[in-house]
PDB file of C-alpha atoms in Angstrom:
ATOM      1  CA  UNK A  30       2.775  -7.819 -37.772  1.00  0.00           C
ATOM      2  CA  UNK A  31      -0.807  -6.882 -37.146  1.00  0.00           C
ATOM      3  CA  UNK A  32      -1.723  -4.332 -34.415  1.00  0.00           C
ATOM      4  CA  UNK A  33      -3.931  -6.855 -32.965  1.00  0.00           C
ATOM      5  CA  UNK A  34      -0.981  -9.240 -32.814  1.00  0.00           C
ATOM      6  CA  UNK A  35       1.015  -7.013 -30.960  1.00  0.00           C
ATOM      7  CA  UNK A  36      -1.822  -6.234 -28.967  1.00  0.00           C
ATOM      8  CA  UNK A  37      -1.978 -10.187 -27.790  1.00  0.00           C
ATOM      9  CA  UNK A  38       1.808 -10.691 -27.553  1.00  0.00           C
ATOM     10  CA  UNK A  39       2.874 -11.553 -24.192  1.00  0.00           C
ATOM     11  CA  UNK A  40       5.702  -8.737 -23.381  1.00  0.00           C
ATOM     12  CA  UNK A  41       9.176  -9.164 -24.958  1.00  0.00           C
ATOM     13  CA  UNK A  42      12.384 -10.233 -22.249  1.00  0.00           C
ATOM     14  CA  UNK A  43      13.068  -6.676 -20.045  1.00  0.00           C
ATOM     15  CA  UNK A  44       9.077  -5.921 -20.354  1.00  0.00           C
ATOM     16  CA  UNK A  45       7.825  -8.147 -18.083  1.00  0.00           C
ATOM     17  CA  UNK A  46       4.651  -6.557 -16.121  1.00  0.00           C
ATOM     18  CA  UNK A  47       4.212  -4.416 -18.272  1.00  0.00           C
ATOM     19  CA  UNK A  48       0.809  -4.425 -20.772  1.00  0.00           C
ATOM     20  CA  UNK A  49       0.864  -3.333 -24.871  1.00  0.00           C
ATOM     21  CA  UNK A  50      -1.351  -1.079 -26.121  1.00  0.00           C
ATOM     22  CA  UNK A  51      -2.320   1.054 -29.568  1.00  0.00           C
ATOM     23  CA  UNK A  52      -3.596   4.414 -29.331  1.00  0.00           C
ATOM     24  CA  UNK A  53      -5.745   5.287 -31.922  1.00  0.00           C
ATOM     25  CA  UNK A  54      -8.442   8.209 -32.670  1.00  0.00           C
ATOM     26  CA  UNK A  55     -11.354   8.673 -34.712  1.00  0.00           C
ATOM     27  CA  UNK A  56     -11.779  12.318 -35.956  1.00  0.00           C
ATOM     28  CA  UNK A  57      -8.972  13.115 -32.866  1.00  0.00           C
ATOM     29  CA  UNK A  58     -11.121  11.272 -30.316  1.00  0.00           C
ATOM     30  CA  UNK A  59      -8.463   9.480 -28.737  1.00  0.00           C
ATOM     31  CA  UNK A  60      -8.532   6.406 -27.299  1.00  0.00           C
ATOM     32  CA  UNK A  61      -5.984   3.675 -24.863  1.00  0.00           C
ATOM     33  CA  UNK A  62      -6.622   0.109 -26.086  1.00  0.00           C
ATOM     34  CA  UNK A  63      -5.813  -3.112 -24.487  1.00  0.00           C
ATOM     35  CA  UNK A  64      -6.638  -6.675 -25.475  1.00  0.00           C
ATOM     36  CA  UNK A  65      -7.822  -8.510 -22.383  1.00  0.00           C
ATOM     37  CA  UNK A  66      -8.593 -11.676 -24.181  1.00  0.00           C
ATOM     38  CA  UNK A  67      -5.183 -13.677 -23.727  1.00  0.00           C
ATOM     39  CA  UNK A  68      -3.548 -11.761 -20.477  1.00  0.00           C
ATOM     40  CA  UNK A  69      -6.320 -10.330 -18.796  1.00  0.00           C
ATOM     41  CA  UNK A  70      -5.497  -7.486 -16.316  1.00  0.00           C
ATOM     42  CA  UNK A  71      -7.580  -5.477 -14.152  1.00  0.00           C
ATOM     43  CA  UNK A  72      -7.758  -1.721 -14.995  1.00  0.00           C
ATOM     44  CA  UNK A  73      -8.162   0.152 -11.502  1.00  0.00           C
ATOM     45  CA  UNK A  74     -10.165   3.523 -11.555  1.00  0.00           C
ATOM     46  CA  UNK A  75      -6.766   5.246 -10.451  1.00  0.00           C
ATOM     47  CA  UNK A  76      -5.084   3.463 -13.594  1.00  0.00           C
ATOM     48  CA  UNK A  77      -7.650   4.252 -16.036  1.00  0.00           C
ATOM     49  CA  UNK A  78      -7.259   8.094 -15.000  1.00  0.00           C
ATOM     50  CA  UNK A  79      -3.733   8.439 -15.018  1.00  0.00           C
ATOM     51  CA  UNK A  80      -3.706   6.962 -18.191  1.00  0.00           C
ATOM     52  CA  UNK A  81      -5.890   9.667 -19.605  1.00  0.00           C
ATOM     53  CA  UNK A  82      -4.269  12.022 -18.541  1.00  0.00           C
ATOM     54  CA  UNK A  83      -2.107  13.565 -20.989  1.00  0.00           C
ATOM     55  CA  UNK A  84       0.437  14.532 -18.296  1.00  0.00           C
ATOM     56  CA  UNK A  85       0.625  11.854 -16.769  1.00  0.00           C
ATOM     57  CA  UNK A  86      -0.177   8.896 -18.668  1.00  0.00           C
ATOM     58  CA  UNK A  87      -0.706   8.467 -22.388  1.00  0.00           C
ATOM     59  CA  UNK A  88      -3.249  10.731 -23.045  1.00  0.00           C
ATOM     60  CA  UNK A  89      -6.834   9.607 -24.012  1.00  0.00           C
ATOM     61  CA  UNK A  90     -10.199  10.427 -23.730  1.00  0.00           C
ATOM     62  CA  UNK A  91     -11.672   7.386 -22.945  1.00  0.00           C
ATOM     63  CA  UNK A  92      -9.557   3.448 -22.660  1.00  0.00           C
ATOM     64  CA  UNK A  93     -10.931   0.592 -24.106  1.00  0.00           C
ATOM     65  CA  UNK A  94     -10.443  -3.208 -23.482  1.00  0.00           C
ATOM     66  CA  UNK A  95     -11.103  -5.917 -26.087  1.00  0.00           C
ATOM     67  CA  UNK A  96     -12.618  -8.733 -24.146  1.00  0.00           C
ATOM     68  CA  UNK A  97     -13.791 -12.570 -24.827  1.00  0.00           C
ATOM     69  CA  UNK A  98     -17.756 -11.634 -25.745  1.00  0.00           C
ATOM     70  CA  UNK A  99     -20.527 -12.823 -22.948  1.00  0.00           C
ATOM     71  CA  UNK A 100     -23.580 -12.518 -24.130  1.00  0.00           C
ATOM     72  CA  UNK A 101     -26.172 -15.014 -26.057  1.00  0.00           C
ATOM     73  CA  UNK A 102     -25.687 -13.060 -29.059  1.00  0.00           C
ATOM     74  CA  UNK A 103     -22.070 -14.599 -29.618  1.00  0.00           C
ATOM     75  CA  UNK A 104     -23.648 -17.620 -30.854  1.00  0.00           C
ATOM     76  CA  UNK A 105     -24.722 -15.387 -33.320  1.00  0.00           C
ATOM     77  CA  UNK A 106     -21.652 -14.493 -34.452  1.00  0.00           C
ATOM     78  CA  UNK A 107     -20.431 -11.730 -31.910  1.00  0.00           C
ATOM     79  CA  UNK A 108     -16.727 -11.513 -32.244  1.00  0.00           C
ATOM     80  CA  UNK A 109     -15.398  -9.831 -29.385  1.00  0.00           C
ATOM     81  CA  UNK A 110     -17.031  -7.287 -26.604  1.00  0.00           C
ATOM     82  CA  UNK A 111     -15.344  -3.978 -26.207  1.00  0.00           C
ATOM     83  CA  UNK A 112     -15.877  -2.257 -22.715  1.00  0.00           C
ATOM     84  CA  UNK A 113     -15.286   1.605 -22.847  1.00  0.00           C
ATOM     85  CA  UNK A 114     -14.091   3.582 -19.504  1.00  0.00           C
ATOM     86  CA  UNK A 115     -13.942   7.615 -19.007  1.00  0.00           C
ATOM     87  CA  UNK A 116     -11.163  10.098 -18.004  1.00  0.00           C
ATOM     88  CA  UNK A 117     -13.148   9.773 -14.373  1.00  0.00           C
ATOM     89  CA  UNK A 118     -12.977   5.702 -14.550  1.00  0.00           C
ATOM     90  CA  UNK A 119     -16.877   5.031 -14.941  1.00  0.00           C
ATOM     91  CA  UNK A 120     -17.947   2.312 -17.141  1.00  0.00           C
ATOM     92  CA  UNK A 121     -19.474   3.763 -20.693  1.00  0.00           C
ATOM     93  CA  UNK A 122     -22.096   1.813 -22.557  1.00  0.00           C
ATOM     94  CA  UNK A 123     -21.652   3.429 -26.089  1.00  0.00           C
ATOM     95  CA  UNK A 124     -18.950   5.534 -28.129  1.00  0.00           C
ATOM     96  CA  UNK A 125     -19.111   5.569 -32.165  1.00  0.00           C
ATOM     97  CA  UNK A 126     -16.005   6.526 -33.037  1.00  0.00           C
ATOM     98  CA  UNK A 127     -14.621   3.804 -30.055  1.00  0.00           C
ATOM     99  CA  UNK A 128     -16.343   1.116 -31.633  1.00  0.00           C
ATOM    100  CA  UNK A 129     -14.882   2.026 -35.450  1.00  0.00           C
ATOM    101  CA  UNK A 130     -11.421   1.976 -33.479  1.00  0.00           C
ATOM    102  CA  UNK A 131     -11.772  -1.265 -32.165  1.00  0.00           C
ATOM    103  CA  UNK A 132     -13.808  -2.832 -34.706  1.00  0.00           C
ATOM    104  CA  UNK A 133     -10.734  -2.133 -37.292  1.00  0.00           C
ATOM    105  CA  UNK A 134      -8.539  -3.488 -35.237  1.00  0.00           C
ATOM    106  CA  UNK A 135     -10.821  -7.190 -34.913  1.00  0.00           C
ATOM    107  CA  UNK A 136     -11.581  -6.908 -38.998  1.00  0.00           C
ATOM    108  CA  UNK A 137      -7.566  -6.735 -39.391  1.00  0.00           C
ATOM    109  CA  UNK A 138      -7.211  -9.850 -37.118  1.00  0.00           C
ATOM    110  CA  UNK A 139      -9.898 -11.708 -38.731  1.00  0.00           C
ATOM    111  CA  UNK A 140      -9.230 -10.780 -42.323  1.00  0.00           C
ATOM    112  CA  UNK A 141     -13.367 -10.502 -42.334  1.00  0.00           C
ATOM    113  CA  UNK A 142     -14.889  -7.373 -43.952  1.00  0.00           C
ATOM    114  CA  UNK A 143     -17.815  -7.350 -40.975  1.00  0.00           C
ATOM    115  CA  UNK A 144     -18.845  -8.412 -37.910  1.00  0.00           C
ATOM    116  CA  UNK A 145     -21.009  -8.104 -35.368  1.00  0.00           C
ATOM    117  CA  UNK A 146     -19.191  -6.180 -31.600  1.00  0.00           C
ATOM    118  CA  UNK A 147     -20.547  -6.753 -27.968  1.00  0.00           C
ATOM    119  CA  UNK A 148     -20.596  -3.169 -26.201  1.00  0.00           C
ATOM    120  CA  UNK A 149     -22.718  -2.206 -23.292  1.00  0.00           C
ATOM    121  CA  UNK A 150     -24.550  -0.305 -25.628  1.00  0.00           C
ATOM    122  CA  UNK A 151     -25.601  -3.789 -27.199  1.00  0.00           C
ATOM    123  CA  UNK A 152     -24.665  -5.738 -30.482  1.00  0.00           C
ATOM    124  CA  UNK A 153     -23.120  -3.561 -32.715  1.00  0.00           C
ATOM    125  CA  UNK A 154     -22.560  -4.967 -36.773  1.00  0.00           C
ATOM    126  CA  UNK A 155     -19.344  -3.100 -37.595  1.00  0.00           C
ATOM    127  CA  UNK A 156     -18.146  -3.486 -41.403  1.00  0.00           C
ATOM    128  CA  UNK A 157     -15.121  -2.013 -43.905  1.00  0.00           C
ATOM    129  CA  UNK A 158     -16.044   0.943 -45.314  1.00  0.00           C
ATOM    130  CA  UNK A 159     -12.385   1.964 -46.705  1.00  0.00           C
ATOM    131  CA  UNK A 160      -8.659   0.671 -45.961  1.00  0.00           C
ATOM    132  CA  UNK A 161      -8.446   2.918 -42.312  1.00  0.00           C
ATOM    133  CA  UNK A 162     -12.524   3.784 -42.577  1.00  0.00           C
ATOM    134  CA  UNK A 163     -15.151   1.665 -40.701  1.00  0.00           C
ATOM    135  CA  UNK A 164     -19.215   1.865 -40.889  1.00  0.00           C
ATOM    136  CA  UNK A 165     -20.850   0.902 -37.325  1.00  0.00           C
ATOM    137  CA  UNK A 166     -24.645   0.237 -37.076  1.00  0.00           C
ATOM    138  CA  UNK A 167     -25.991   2.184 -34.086  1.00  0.00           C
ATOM    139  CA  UNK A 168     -29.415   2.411 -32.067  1.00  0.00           C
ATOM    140  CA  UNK A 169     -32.082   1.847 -31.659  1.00  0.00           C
ATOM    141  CA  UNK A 170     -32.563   5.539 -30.301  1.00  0.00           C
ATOM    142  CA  UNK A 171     -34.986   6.022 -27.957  1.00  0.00           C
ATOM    143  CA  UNK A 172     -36.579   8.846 -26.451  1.00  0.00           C
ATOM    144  CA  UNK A 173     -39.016   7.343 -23.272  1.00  0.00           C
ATOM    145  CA  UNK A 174     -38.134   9.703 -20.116  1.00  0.00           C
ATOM    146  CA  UNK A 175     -36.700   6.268 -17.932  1.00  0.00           C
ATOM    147  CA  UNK A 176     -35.204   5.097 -21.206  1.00  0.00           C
ATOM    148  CA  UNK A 177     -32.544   8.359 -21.278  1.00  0.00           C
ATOM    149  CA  UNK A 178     -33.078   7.741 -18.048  1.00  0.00           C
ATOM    150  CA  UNK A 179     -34.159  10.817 -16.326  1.00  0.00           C
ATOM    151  CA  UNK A 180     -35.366  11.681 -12.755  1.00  0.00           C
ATOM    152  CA  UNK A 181     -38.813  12.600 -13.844  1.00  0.00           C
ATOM    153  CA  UNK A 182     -41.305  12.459 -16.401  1.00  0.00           C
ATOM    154  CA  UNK A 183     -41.046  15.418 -18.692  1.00  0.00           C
ATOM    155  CA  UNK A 184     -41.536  16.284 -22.485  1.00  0.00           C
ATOM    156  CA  UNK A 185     -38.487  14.403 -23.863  1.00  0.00           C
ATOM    157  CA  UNK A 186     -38.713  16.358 -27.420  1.00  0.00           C
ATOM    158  CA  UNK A 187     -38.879  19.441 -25.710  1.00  0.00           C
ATOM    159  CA  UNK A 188     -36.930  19.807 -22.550  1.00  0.00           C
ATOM    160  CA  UNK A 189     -37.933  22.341 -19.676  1.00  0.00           C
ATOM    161  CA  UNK A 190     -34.052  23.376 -19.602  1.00  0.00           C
ATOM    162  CA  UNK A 191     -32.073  26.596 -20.336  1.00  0.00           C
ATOM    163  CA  UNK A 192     -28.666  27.610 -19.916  1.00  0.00           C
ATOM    164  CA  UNK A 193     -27.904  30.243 -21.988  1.00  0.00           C
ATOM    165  CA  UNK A 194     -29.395  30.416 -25.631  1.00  0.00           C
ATOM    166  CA  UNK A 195     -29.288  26.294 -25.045  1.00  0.00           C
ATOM    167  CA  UNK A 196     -33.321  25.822 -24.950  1.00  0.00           C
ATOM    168  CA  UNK A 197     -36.076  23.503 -25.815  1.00  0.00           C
ATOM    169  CA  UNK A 198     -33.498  20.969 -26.598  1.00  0.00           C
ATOM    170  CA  UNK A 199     -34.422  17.135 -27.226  1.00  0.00           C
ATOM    171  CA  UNK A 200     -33.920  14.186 -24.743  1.00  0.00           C
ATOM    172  CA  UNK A 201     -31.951  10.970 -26.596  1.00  0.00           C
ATOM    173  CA  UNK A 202     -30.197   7.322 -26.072  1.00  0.00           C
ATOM    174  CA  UNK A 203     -28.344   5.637 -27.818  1.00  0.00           C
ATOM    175  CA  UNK A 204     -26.807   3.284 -25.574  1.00  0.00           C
ATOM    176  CA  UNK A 205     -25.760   6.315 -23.904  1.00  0.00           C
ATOM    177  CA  UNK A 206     -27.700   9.315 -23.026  1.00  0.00           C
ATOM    178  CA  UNK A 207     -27.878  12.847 -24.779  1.00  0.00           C
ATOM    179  CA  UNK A 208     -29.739  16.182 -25.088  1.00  0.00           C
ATOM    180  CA  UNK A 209     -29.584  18.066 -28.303  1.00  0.00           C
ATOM    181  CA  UNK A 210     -29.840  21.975 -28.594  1.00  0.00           C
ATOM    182  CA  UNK A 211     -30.401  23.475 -32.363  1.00  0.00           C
ATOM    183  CA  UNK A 212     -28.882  27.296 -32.667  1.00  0.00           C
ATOM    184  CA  UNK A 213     -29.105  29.391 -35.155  1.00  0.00           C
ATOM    185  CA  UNK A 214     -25.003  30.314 -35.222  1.00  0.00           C
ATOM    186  CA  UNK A 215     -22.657  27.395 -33.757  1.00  0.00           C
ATOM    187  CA  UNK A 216     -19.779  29.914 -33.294  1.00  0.00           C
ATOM    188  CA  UNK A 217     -21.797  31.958 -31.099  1.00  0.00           C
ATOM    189  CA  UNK A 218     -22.022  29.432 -28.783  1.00  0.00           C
ATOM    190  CA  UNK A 219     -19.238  29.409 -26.038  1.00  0.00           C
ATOM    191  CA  UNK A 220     -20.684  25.755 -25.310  1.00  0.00           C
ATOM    192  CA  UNK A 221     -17.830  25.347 -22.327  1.00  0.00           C
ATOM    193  CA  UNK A 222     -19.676  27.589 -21.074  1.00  0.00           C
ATOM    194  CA  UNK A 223     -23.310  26.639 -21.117  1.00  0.00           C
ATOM    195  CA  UNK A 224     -22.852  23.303 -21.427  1.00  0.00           C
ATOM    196  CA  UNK A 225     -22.020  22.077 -18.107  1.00  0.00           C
ATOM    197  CA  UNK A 226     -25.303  23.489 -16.388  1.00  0.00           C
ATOM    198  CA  UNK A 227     -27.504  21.111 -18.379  1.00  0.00           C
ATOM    199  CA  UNK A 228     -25.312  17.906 -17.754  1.00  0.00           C
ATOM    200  CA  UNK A 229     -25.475  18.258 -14.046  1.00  0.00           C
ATOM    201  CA  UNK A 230     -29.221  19.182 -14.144  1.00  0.00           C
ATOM    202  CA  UNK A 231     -30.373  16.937 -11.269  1.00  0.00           C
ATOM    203  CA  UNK A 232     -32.808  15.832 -14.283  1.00  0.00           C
ATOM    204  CA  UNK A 233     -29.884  13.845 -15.719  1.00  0.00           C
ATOM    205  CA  UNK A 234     -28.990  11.094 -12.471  1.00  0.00           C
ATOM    206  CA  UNK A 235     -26.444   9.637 -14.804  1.00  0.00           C
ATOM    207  CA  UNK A 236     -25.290  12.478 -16.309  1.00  0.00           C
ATOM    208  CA  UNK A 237     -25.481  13.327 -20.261  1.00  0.00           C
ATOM    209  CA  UNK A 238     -23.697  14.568 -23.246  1.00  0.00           C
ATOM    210  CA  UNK A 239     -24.901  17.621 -24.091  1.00  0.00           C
ATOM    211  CA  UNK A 240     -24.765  17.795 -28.339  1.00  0.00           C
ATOM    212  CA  UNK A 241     -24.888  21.765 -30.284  1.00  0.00           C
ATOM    213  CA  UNK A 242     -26.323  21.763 -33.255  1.00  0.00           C
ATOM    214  CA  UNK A 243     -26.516  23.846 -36.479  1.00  0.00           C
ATOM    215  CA  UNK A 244     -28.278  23.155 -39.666  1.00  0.00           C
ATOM    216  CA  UNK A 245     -26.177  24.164 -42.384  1.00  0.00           C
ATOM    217  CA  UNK A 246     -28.807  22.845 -44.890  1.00  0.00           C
ATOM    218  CA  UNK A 247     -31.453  20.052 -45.313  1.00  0.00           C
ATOM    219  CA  UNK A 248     -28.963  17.429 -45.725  1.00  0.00           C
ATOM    220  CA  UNK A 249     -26.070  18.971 -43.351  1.00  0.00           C
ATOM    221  CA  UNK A 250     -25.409  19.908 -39.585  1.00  0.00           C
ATOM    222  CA  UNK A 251     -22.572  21.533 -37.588  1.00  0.00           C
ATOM    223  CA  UNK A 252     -22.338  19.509 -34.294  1.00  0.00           C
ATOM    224  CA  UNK A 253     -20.169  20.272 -30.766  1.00  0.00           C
ATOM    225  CA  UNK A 254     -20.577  17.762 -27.937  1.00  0.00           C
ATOM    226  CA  UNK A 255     -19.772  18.490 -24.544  1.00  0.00           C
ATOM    227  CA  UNK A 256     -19.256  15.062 -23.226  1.00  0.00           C
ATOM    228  CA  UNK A 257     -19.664  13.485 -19.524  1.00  0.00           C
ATOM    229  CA  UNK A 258     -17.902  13.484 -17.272  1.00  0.00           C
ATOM    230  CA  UNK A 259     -16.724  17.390 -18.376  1.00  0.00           C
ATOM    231  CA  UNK A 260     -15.085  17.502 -21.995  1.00  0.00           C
ATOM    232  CA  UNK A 261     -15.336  19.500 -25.236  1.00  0.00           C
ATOM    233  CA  UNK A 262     -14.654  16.188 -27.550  1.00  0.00           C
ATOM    234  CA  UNK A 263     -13.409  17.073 -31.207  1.00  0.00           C
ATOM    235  CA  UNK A 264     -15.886  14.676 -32.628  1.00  0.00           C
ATOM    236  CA  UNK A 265     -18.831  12.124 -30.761  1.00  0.00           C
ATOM    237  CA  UNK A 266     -20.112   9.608 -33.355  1.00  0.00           C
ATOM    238  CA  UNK A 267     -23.083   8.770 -31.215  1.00  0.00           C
ATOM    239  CA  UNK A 268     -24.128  12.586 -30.780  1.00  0.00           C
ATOM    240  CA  UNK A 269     -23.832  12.775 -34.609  1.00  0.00           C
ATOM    241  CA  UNK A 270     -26.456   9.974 -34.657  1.00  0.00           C
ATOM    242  CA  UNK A 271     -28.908  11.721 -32.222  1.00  0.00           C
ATOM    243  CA  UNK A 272     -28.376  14.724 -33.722  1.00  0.00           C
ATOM    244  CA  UNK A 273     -29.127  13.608 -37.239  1.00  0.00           C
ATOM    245  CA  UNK A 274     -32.062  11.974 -35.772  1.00  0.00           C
ATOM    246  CA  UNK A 275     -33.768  14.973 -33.916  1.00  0.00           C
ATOM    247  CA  UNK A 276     -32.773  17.108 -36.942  1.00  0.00           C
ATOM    248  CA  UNK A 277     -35.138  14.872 -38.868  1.00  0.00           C
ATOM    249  CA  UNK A 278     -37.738  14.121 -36.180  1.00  0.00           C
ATOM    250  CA  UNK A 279     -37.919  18.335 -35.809  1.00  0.00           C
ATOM    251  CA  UNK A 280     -38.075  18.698 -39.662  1.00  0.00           C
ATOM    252  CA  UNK A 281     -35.425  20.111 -40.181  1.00  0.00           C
ATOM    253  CA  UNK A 282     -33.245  17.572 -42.606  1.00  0.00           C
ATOM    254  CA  UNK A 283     -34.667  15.698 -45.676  1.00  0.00           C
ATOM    255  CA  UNK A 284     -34.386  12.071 -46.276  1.00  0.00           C
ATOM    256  CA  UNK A 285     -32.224   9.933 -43.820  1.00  0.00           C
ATOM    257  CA  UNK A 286     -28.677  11.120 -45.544  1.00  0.00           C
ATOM    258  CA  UNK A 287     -26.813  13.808 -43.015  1.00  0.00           C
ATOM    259  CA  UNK A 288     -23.355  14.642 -43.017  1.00  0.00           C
ATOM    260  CA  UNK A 289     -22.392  15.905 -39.678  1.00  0.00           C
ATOM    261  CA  UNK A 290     -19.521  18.276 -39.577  1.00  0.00           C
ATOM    262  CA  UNK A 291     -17.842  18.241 -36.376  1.00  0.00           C
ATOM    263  CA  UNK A 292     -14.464  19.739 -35.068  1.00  0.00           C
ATOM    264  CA  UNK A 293     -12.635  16.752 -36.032  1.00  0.00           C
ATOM    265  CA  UNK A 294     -13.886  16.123 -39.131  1.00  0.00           C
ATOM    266  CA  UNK A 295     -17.036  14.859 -41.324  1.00  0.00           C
ATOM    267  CA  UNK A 296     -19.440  11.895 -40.573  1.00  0.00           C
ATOM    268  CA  UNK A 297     -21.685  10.180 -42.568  1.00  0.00           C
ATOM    269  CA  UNK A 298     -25.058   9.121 -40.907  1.00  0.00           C
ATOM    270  CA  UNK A 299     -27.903   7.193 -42.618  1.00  0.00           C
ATOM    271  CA  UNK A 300     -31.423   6.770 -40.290  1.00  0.00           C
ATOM    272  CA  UNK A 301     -32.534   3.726 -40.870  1.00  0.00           C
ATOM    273  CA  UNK A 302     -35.999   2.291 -39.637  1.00  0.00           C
ATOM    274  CA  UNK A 303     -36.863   1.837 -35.998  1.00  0.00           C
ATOM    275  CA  UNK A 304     -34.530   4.221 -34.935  1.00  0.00           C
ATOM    276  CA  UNK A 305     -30.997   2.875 -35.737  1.00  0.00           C
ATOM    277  CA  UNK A 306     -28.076   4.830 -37.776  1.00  0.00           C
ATOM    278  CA  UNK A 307     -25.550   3.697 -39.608  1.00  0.00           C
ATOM    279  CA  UNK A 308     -22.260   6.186 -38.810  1.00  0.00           C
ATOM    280  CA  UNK A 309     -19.636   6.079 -41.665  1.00  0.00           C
ATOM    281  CA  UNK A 310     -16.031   7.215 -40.177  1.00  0.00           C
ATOM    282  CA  UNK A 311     -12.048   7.066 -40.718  1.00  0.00           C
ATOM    283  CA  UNK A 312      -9.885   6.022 -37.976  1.00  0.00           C
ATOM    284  CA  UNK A 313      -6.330   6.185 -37.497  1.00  0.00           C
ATOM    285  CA  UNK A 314      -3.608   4.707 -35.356  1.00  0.00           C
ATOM    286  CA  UNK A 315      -1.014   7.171 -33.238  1.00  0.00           C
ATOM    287  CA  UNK A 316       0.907   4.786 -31.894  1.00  0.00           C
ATOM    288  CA  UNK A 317       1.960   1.434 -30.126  1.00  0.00           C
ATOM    289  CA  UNK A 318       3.974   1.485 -26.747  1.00  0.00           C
ATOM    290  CA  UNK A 319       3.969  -0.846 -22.893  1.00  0.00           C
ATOM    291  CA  UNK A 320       2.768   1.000 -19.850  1.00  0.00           C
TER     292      UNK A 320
END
């Protein structure tokens, strides 16, 4: 049986009330899934945090839902929409190594090798890349002060923020917003530590995920992403993405081929014109249970 079917199934005789879902993770980013398309349920903010909390729920750092798609685009051939929550509850409109999650899950049901995934972060083509690997177009990335958004106008490729040996960082979104920092030693960094002040700069309204970055050489960076609301994540496909992209906008990467080494593991980013990516990635199921 195919996760996604077991995903769908109504519950089996004793289960009744209670919901399937498949934890997977993507470079141990961990993620609650639920398909919402046949026996829709409302997740309540209380729900969605006591699921990922790893002492009281599952575990998780963000729960997804597979959904029916909405917008125009699924006449052209959008597939499902994912929505992505946070630990605190709040609504997400992008996560890379979500959408490889989710996308494998919709290429197993559909036996397709791509197709195209409604986030909040927009249309998203998602394709095979590998039996439990999945490649995930991204962007575009923009960099206009109300695009990240921010409370002001400032220099977005040079922020007026320090915290620590965090300066002149870079101001990025991607469907979500980020600030990159290049250091010269990523170890050095205690980014729990420093972190935090520049997400809750009042310049940030929404928040942002604040991305560490080392260049290891012209084609490869060392990345560590502290993410909103408040966690160190082992990897953050969509800070690789930014990262790769300031790297290159700063000079300090040739050609549009970075590897990005994060705590989790490797991705592979390509910049492609007008600002998108394409993020290369394995995922991996942990397990299937009913909550």
């Amino acid at each position: 049986m195919l996760l996604p079917d077991y995903l769908a199934q109504a519950p089996a005789p004793g289960l009744e009330g209670l919901k399937p879902f498949v934890k997977m993770h993507g470079l141990r980013n961990h993620f609650v899934i639920f398909d919402q398309r046949l026996h829709p349920r409302a997740l309540p903010v209380a729900d969605i945090v006591r699921l990922c909390d790893v002492e009281t729920g599952v575990g998780a750092e963000q729960v997804l839902t597979i959904e029916a798609p909405t917008s125009a685009g699924a006449a052209g051939g959008s597939y499902a929409r994912m929505r992505i929550f946070n630990i605190d509850g709040r609504e997400a409109g992008a996560c890379g190594n979500a959408t490889r999650c989710v996308a494998h899950l919709l290429l197993e049901e559909s036996g397709r090798d791509e197709l195209v995934l409604e986030t909040g972060g927009g249309l998203l083509a998602c394709r095979r890349a590998g039996p439990m690997a999945v490649a995930v177009t991204l962007g575009p990335i923009v960099m206009g002060w109300d695009q990240i958004p921010l409370a002001h106008e400032v220099d977005t490729a040079h922020l007026p923020l320090v915290s620590g040996p965090l300066r002149d960082g870079l101001a990025l979104n991607i469907g979500n917003p980020h600030a990159v920092f290049f250091v010269g030693e990523l170890d050095a960094v205690d980014v729990r530590a420093v972190a935090p002040a520049i997400q809750n700069d009042p310049l940030f309204p929404e928040g942002v995920n604040v991305g560490v970055a080392e260049v290891v050489d012209r084609g490869t960076l060392r990345l560590k992403v502290w993410e909103r609301p408040g966690i160190l994540t082992k990897a953050c496909g969509t800070g690789a993405c930014v990262a790769a992209y300031a790297a290159r906008l700063r000079g300090l990467i040739d050609g549009n081929s970075v590897t990005v080494h994060l705590p989790g593991g490797a991705l592979s980013i390509e910049l492609l014109p007008e600002g998108r990516a394409i993020m290369t990635g394995p995922v991996a199921v942990c397990c299937l249970g009913y909550v």
